[in-house]
Coordinates of C-alpha atoms and ligand atoms in Angstrom, one line a residue:
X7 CA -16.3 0.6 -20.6
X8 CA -19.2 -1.6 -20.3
X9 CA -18.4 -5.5 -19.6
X10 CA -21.4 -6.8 -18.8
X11 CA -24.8 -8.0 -21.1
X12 CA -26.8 -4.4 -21.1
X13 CA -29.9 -6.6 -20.1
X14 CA -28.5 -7.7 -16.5
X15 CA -29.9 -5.8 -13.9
X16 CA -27.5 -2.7 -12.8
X17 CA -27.4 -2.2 -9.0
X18 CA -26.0 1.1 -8.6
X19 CA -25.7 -0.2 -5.0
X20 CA -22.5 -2.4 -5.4
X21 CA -19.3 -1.0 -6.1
X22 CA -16.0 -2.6 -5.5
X23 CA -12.5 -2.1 -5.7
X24 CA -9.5 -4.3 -6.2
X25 CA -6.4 -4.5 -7.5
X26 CA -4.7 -6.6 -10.9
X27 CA -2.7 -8.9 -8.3
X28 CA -5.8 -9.7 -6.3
X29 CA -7.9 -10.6 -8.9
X30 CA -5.1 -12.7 -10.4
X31 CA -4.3 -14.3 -7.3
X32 CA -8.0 -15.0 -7.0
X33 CA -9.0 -16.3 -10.4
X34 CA -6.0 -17.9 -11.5
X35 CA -4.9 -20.8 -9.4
X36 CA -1.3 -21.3 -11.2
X37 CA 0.9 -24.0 -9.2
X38 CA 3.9 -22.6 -10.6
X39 CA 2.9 -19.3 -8.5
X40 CA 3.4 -21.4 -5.2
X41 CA 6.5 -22.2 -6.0
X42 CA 7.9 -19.5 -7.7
X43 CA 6.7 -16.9 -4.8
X44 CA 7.2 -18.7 -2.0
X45 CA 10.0 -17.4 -1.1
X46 CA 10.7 -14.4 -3.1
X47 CA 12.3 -11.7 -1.3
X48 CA 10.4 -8.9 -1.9
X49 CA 12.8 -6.3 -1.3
X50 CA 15.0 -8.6 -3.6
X51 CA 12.8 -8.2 -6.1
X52 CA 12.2 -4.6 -6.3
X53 CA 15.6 -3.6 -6.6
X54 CA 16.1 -5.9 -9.5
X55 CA 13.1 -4.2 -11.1
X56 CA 14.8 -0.6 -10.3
X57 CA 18.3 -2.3 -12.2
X58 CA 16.3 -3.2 -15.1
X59 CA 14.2 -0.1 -15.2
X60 CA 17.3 2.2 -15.3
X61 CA 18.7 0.1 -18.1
X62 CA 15.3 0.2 -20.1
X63 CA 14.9 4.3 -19.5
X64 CA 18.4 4.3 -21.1
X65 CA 17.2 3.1 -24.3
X66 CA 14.5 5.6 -24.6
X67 CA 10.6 5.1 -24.6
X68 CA 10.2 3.7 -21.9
X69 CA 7.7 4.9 -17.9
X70 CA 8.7 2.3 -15.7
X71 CA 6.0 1.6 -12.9
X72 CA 2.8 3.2 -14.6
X73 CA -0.5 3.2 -12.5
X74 CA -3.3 1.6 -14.5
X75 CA -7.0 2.1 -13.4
X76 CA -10.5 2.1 -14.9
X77 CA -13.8 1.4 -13.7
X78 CA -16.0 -1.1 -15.3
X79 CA -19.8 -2.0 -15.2
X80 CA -19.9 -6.1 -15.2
X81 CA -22.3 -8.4 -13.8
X82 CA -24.8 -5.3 -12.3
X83 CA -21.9 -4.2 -10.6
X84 CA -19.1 -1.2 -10.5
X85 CA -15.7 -2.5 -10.7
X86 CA -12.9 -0.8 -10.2
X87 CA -9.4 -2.6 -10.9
X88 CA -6.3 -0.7 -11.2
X89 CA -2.4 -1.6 -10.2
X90 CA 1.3 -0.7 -11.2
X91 CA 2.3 -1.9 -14.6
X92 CA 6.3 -2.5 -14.3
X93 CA 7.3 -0.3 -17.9
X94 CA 5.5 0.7 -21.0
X95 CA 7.1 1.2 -24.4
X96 CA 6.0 3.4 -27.0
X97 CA 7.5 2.8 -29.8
X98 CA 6.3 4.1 -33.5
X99 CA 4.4 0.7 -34.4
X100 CA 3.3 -0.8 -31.3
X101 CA 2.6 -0.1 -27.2
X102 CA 4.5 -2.7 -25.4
X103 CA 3.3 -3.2 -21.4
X104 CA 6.3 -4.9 -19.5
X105 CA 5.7 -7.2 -16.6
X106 CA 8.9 -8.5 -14.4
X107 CA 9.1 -11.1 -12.2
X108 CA 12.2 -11.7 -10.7
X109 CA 13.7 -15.6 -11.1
X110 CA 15.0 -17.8 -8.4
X111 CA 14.0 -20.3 -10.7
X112 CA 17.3 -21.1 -13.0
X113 CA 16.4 -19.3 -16.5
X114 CA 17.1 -22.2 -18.3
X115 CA 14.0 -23.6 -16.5
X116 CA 11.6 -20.8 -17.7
X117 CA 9.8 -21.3 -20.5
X118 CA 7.3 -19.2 -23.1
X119 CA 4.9 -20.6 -20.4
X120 CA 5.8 -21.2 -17.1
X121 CA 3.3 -19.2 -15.4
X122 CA -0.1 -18.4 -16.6
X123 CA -0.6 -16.0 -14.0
X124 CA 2.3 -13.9 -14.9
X125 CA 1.0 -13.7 -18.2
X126 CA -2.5 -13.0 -16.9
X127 CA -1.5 -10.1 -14.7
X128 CA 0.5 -8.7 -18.1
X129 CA -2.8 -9.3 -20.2
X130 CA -4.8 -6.9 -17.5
X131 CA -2.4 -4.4 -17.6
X132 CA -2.8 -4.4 -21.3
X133 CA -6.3 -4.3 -21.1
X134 CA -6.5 -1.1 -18.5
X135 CA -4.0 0.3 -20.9
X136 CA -6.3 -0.7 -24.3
X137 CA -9.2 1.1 -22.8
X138 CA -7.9 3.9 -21.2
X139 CA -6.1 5.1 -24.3
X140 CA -8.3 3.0 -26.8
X141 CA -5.8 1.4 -28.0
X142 CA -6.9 -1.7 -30.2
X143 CA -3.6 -3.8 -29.8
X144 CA -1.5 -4.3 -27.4
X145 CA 2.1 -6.2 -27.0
X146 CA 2.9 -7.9 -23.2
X147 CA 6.2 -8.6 -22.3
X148 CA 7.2 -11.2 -19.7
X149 CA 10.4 -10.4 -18.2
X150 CA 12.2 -12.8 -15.6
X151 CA 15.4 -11.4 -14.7
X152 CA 18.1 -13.8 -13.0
X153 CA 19.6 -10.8 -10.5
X154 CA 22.8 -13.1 -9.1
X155 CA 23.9 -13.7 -12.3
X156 CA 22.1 -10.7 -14.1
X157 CA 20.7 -12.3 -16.8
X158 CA 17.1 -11.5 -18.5
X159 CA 14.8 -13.8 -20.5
X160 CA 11.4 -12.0 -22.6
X161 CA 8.5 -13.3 -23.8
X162 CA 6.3 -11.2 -26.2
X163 CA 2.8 -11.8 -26.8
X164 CA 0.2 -9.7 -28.8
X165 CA -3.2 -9.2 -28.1
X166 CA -6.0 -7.6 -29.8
X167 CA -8.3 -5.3 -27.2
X168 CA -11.3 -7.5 -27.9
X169 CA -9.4 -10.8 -26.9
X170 CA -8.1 -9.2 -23.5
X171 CA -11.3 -8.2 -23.2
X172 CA -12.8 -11.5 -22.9
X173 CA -9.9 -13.0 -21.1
X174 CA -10.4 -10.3 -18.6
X175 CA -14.0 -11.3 -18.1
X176 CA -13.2 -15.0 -17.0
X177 CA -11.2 -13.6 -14.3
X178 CA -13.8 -11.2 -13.0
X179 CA -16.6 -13.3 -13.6
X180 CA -15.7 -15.7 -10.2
X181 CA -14.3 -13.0 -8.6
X182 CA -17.7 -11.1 -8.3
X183 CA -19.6 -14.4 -8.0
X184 CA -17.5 -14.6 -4.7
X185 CA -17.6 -11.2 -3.6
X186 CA -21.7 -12.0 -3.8
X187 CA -21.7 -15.1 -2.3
X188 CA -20.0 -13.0 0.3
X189 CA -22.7 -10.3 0.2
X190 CA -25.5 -13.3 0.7
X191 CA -23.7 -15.3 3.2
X192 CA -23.4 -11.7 5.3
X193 CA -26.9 -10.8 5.3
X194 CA -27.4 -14.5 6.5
X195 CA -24.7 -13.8 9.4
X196 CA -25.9 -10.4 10.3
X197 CA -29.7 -11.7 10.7
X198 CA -28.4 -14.7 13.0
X199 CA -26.6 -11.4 14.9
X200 CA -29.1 -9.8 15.5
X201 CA -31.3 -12.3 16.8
X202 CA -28.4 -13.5 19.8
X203 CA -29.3 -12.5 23.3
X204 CA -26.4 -12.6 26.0
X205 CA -26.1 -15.7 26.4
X206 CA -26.2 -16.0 30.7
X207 CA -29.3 -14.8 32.8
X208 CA -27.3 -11.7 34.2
X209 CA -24.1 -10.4 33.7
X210 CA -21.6 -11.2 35.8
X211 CA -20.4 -8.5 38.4
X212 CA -17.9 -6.1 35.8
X213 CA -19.3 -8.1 32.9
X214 CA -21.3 -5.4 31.0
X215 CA -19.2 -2.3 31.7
X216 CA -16.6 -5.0 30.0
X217 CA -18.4 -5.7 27.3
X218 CA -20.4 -1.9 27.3
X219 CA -16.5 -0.3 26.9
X220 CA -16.1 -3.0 23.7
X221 CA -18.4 -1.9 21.9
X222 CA -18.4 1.6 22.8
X223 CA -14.1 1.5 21.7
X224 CA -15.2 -0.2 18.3
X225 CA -17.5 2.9 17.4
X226 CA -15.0 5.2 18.5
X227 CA -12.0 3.9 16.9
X228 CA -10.5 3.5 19.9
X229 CA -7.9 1.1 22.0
X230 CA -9.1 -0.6 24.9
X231 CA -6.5 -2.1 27.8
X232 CA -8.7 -4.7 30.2
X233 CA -7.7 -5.4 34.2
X234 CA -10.2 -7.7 35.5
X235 CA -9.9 -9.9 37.9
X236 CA -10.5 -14.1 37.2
X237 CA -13.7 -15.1 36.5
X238 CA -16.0 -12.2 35.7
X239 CA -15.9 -13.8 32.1
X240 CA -13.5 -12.0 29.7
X241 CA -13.7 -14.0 26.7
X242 CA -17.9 -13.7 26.4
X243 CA -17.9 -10.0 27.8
X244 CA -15.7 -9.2 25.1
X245 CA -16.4 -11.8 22.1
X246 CA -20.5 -11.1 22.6
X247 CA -20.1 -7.0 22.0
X248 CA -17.7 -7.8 19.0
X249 CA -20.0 -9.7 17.6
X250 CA -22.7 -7.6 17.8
X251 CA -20.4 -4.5 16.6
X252 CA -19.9 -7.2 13.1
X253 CA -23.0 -7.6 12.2
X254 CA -23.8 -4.1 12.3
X255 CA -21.2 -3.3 9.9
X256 CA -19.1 -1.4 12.4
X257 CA -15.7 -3.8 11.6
X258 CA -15.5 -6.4 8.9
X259 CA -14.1 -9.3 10.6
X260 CA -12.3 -10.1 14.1
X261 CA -8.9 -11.8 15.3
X262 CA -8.8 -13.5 18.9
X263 CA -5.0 -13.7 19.6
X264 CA -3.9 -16.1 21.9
X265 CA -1.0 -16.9 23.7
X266 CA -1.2 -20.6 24.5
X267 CA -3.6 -23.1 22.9
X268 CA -5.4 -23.6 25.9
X269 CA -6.7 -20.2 26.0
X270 CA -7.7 -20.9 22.1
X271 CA -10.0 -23.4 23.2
X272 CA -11.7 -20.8 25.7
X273 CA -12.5 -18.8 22.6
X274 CA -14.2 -21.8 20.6
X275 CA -16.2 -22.6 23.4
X276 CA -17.6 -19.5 23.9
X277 CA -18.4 -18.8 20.1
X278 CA -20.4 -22.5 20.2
X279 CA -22.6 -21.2 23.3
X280 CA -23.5 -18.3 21.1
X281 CA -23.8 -20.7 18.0
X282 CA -26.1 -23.1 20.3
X283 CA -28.6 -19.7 20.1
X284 CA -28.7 -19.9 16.3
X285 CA -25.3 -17.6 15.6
X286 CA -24.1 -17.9 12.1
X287 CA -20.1 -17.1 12.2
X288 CA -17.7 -18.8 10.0
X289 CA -14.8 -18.9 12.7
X290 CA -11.1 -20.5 12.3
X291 CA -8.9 -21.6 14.4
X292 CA -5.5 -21.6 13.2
X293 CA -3.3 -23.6 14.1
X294 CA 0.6 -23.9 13.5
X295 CA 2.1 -25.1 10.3
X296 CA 4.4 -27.9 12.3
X297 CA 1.2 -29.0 14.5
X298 CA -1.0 -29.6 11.3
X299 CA 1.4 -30.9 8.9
X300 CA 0.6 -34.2 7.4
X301 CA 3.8 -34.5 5.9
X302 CA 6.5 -36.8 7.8
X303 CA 9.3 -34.9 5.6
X304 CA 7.5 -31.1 7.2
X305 CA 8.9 -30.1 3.2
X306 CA 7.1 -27.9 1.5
X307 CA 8.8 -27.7 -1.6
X308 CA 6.7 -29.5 -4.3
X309 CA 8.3 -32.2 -4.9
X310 CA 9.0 -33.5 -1.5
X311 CA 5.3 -32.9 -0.5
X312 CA 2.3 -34.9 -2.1
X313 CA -0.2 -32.3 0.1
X314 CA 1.1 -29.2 -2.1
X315 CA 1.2 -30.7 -5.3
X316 CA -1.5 -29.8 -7.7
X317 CA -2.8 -27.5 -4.4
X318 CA -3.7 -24.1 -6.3
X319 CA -6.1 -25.8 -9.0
X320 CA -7.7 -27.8 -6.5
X321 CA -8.1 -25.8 -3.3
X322 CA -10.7 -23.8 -4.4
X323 CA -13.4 -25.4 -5.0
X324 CA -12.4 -27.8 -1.8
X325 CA -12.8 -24.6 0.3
X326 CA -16.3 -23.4 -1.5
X327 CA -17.5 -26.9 -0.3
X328 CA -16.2 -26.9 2.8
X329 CA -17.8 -23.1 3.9
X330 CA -21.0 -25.1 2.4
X331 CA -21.0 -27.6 4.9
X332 CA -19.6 -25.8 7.9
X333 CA -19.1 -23.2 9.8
X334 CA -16.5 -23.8 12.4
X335 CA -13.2 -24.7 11.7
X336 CA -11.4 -26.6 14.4
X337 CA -8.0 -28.2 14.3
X338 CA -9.5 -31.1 13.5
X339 CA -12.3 -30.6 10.6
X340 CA -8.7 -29.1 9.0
X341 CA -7.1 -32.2 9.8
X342 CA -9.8 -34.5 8.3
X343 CA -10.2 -32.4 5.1
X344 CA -6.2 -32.3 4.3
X345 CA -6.5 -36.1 4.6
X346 CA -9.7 -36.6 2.7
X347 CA -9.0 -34.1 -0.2
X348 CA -4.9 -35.2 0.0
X349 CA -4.1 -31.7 0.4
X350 CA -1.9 -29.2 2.4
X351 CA -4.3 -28.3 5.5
X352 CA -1.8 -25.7 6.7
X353 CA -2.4 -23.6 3.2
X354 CA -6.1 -24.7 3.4
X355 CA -6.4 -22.9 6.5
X356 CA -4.9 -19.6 5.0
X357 CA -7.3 -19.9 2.1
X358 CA -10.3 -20.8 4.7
X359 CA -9.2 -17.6 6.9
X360 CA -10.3 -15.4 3.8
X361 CA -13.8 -16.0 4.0
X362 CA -13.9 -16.1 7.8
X363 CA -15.6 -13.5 10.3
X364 CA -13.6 -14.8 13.3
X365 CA -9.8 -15.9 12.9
X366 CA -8.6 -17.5 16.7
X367 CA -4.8 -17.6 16.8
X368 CA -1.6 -17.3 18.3
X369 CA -0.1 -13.7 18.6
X370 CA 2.8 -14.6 16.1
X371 CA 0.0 -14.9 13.0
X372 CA -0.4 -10.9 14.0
X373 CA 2.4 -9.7 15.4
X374 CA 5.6 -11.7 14.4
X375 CA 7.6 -9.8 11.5
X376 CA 8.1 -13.7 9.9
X377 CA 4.8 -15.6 10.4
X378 CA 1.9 -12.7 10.4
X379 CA -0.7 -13.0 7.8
X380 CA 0.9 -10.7 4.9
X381 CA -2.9 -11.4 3.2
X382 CA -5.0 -9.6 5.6
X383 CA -2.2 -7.1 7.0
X384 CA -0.2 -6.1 4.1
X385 CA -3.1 -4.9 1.7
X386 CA -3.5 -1.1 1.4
X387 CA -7.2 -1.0 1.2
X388 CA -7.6 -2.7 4.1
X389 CA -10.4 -4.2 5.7
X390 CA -12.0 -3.2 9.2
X391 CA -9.9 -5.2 11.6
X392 CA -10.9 -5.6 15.3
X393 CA -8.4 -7.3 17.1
X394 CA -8.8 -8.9 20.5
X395 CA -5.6 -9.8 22.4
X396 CA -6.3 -12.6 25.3
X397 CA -3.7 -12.0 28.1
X398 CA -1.8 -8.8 26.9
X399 CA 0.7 -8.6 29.3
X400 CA 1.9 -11.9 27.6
X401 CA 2.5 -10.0 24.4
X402 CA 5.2 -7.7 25.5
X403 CA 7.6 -10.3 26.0
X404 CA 6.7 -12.5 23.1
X405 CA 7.4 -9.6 20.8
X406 CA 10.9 -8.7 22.5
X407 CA 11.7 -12.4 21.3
X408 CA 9.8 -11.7 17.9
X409 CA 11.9 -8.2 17.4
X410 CA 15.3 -10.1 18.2
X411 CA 17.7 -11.7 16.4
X412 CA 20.4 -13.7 16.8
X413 CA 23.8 -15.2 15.1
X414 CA 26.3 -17.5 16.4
X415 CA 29.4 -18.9 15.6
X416 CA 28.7 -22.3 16.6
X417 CA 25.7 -23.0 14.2
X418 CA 27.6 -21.3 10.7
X419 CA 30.5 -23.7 12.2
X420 CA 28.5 -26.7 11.9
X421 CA 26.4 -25.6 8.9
X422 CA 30.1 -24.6 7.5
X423 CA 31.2 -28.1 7.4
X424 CA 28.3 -30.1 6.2
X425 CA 27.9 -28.1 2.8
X426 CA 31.7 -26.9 2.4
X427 CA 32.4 -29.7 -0.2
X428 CA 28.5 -29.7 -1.9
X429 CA 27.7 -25.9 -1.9
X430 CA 31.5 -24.0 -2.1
X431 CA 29.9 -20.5 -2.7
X432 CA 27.3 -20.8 0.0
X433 CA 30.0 -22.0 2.4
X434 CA 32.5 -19.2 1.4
X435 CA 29.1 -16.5 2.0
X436 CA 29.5 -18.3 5.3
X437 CA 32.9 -18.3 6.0
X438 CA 33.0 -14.7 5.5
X439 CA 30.2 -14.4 7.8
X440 CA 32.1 -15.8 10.6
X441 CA 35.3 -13.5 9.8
X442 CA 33.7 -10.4 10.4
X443 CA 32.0 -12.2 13.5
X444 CA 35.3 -12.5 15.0
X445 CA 35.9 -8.7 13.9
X446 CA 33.5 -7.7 16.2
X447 CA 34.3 -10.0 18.6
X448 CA 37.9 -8.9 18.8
X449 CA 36.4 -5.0 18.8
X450 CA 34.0 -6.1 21.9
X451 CA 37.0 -6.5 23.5
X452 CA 36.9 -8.4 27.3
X453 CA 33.7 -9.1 28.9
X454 CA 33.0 -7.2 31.9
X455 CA 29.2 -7.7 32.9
X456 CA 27.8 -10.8 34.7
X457 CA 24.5 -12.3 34.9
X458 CA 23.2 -16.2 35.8
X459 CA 27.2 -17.0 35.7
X460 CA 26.7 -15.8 32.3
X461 CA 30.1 -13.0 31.2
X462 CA 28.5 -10.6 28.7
X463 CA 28.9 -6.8 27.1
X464 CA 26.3 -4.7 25.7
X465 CA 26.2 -2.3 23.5
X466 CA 24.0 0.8 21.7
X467 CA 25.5 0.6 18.3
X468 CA 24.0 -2.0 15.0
X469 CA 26.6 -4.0 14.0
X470 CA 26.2 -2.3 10.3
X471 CA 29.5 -3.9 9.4
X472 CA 27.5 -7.8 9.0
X473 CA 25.4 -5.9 6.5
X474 CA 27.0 -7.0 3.6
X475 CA 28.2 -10.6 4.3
X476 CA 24.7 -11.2 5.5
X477 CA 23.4 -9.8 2.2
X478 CA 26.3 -11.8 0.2
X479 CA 24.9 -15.1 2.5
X480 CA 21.3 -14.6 1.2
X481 CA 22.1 -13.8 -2.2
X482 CA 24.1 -16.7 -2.4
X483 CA 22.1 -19.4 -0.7
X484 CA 18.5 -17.7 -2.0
X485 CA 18.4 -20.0 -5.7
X486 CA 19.5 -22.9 -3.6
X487 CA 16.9 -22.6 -1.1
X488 CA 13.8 -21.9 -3.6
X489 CA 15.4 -24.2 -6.3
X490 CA 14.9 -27.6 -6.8
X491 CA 17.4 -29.5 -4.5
X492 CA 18.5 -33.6 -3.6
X493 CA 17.2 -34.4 0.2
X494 CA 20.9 -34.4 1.8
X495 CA 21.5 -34.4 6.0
X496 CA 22.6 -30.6 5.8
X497 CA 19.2 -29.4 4.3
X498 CA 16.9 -28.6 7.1
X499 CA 19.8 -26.8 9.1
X500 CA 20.9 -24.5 6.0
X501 CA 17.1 -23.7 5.1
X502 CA 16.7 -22.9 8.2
X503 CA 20.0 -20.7 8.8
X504 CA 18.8 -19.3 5.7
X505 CA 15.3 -17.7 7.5
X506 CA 17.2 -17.1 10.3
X507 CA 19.9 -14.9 9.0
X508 CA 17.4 -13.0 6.7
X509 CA 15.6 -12.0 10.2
X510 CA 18.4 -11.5 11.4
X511 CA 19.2 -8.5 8.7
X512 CA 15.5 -7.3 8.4
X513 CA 16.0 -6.9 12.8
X514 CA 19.2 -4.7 11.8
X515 CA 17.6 -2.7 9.4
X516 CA 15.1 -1.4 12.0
X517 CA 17.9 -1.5 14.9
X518 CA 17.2 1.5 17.0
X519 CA 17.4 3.5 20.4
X520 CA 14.8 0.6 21.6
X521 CA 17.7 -2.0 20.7
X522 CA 20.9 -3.1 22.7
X523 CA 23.7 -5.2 21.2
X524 CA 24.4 -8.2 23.6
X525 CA 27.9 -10.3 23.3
X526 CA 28.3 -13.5 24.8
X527 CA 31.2 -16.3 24.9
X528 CA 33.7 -16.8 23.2
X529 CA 35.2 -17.8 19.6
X530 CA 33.4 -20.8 18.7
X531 CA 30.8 -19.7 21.2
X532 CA 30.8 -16.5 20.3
X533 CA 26.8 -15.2 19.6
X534 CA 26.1 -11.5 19.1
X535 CA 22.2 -10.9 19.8
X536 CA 20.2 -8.0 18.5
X537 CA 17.5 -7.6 21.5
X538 CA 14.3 -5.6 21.2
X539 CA 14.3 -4.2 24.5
X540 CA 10.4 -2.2 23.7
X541 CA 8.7 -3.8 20.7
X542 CA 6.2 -0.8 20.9
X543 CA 6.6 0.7 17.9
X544 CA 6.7 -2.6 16.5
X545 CA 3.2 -3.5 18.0
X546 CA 1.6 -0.2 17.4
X547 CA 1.9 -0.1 13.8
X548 CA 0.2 -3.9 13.5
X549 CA -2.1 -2.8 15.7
X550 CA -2.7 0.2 13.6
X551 CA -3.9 -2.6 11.1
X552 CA -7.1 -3.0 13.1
X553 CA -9.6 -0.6 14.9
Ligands
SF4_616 S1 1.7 -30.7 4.4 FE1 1.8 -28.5 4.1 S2 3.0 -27.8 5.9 FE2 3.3 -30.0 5.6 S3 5.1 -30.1 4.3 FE3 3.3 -30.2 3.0 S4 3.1 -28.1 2.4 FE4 4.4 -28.1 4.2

């Protein structure tokens, strides 16, 4: 299938790959996206798809989760887009592609069109499916499915081939204008790369075998652990090899993982010596949602935060002009252009990051199961990662508290009696909670051990019987917490319960012979801790992210 005007130059040269979600996510900047995602639980979600799929296969006709792909020639480039289409129907008189998106958002709130990027992913599903099978018309159907209450609302829309055809084009169009500007502003880079000399007279002594062993574990694929001894210059032996190893094309963009902020601005500085030379590096610092906020409230939900409002249809073209006037990304310039622009500069960060060559941060935006960048680390056609982790030993023990979880009685106590009268079910999810708390308290029996004047027990064995309060917990507070809710004392505690009780059963999922159960106190200050005694597994596989 040809796209593009048969006059425009082809360049065999350029081929690229992505998927319906990413170019939707790209090209259509949909505010009711933000919302409605935000806090989607994916695993949520695709087991509602799974209940809706069995009921559909009952009534005949219909492939639930179909893989879509086709290769298109457009703007003198090779595109190929492919993804999972939810269902098809085929029925005698029409094809009917299904898309499902499952609602925190009441039903009654959903309308024919609530989200024109749910009906845009739909529409290139139809299209992949048009060509593929040359099909010339074909119906989309918008499915948000209510799972609590199990309740379904469908919108149908048909399009000709010809019409998806040109709807497809508007969202490729900037997509491929970006993914050249990208091209351009890397042979710009990788000049500026080249041209960098170390940036001292000598090495100093342990320096280059430093920075030789970089390099050399970048081409190879390989891991490298550092011991070196204060002052031999870390950060430059290894930040200057990196460097060198990107703009040959040997990894496609670099993380500097911090423990402390202080050791952040060690990074910076070193990147501006090189930049002093005439290095071209767009490089981010990132820098922690609650430290950048501009919002008094710290709400992100829509209507409690002007800076997030309206964010999607403005950000981009805030963030093409920013990468035009700069190329470092400090705390501050974030700062001044939330302020300027009246806009979220914790998300503008995030959106920056995409089109950045170095990303400085804390470990947690790597490593920590709730916090780590799902957009560069949860893709499956990944990019070339090389990750450089400033003071390793620090990471072991910041992962044992990123592993672990913990639940006590005191908090749900609390939490209990603020919402008991407003939010009945949540509170009964709650008081449930606590019941089979004391269960296992009463099963812990006495404690025996003592440490710090602290009595305690341990244990080998998940506590699999909080499995299902926890999941009743989060499927009943889950609409509150996404939905629209009145500011009330109890808010910020229950929200944040609600985070910390989902942890809390994702770290029991993975509970294993690296875990210990630990008991402390009693009845009201009873607290059961999961602890991640060796996160290595844990750290392996995001490690396995990167080169
Ligand atoms: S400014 Fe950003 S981080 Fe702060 S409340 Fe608004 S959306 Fe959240």
């Amino acid at each position: 299938e040809t796209l593009s005007n048969q006059s425009e130059p082809f360049n065999e040269s350029l081929r690229l790959k992505t998927s319906v979600r990413n170019l939707v996510a790209f090209s259509v900047k949909d505010d009711a996206l933000w919302s409605f995602t935000s806090y989607r639980l994916a695993n949520e979600g695709s087991l509602a798809h799974s209940q809706l799929h069995a009921i559909n296969r009952a009534k005949g006709n219909y492939v639930s989760e179909v893989h879509l792909s086709h290769s298109f020639e457009i703007m003198g480039c090779i595109l190929e887009l492919s993804g999972r289409a939810d269902g098809i129907w085929r029925l005698n008189d029409k094809v009917i592609i299904h898309e499902i998106k499952t609602s925190a958002t009441p039903l009654s709130e959903i309308h024919e069109n609530f989200s024109e990027a749910h009906w845009a992913q739909g529409k290139c599903y139809a299209y992949l499916l048009s060509v593929t099978e040359d099909i010339s018309e074909v119906t989309v159907r918008l499915t948000y499915y209510d799972r609590e209450k199990n309740e379904e609302k469908s919108f149908d829309k048909t399009f000709k081939r010809d019409r998806l055809q040109r709807f497809i084009k508007t969202l490729i169009h900037p997509y491929i204008a970006w993914v050249r500007s990208q091209e351009k502003w890397k042979a710009t880079r990788n000049i500026s790369i080249e041209n960098i000399i170390f940036p001292y007279p000598s090495y100093r002594k342990g320096q280059k075998l430093l920075a030789y062993n970089t390099y050399k574990c970048i081409e190879d694929g390989k891991r490298l652990f550092v011991q070196a001894p204060t002052g031999i210059g870390k950060t430059m032996g290894v930040l200057y090899p990196s460097i060198k190893a990107l703009g040959e094309g040997k990894v496609d963009r670099l993380f500097y993982a911090t423990a402390k902020t202080t050791t952040r601005g060690i990074a910076e500085t070193a990147y501006n010596i090189l930049a002093e030379q005439g290095l071209r590096l767009k490089v981010l610092t990132l820098t922690a949602k609650e430290k950048i906020c501009l919002n008094d409230e710290k709400n992100c939900t829509p209507d409690k935060c002007p800076f997030i409002l309206g964010y999607m249809s403005r950000s981009r073209k805030i963030v093409k002009d920013l990468l035009k006037k700069h190329d470092f990304f400090p705390r501050e310039v974030i700062t001044q252009a939330g302020l300027r622009h009246g806009i979220c500069p914790f998300e503008l960060s995030l959106d920056l990051a995409l089109s950045c060559d170095l990303i400085i941060c804390d470990y947690n935006y790597i490593f920590d199961p709730r916090v780590y960048l799902r957009r560069f680390f949860e893709q499956k056609e990944r990019e070339n990662y090389h990750i450089m982790i400033d003071e390793a030993h620090n990471l072991f023990d910041r992962a044992r508290g990123m592993y672990s979880a913990e639940l006590n009685v005191r908090l749900l106590l609390d939490i209990s009696k603020e919402i008991k009268k407003d939010l009945p079910v949540i509170n009964k999810a709650l008081i449930k909670l606590r019941k089979e708390l004391s269960v296992l308290e009463k099963q812990a029996g006495e404690l025996v051990s003592e440490a710090g004047g602290v009595k305690y027990n341990t244990g080998h064995n998940a506590p699999e019987s909080l499995k299902a309060p926890l999941g009743e917990f989060i499927t009943a507070a889950e609409s509150w917490v996404s939905g629209e809710r009145d500011e009330e004392p109890y808010t910020d505690k229950l929200v944040n319960l609600f985070f910390d009780i989902l942890h809390f059963k994702n770290i029991l999922e993975i509970y294993s012979a690296n875990y210990r159960t630990l008991i402390t106190g009693k009845k009201t200050g009873f607290s059961l801790k999961l602890v991640c005694l060796d996160p290595g597994s844990m750290l392996d596989r995001r490690m396995s992210a990167a080169k």
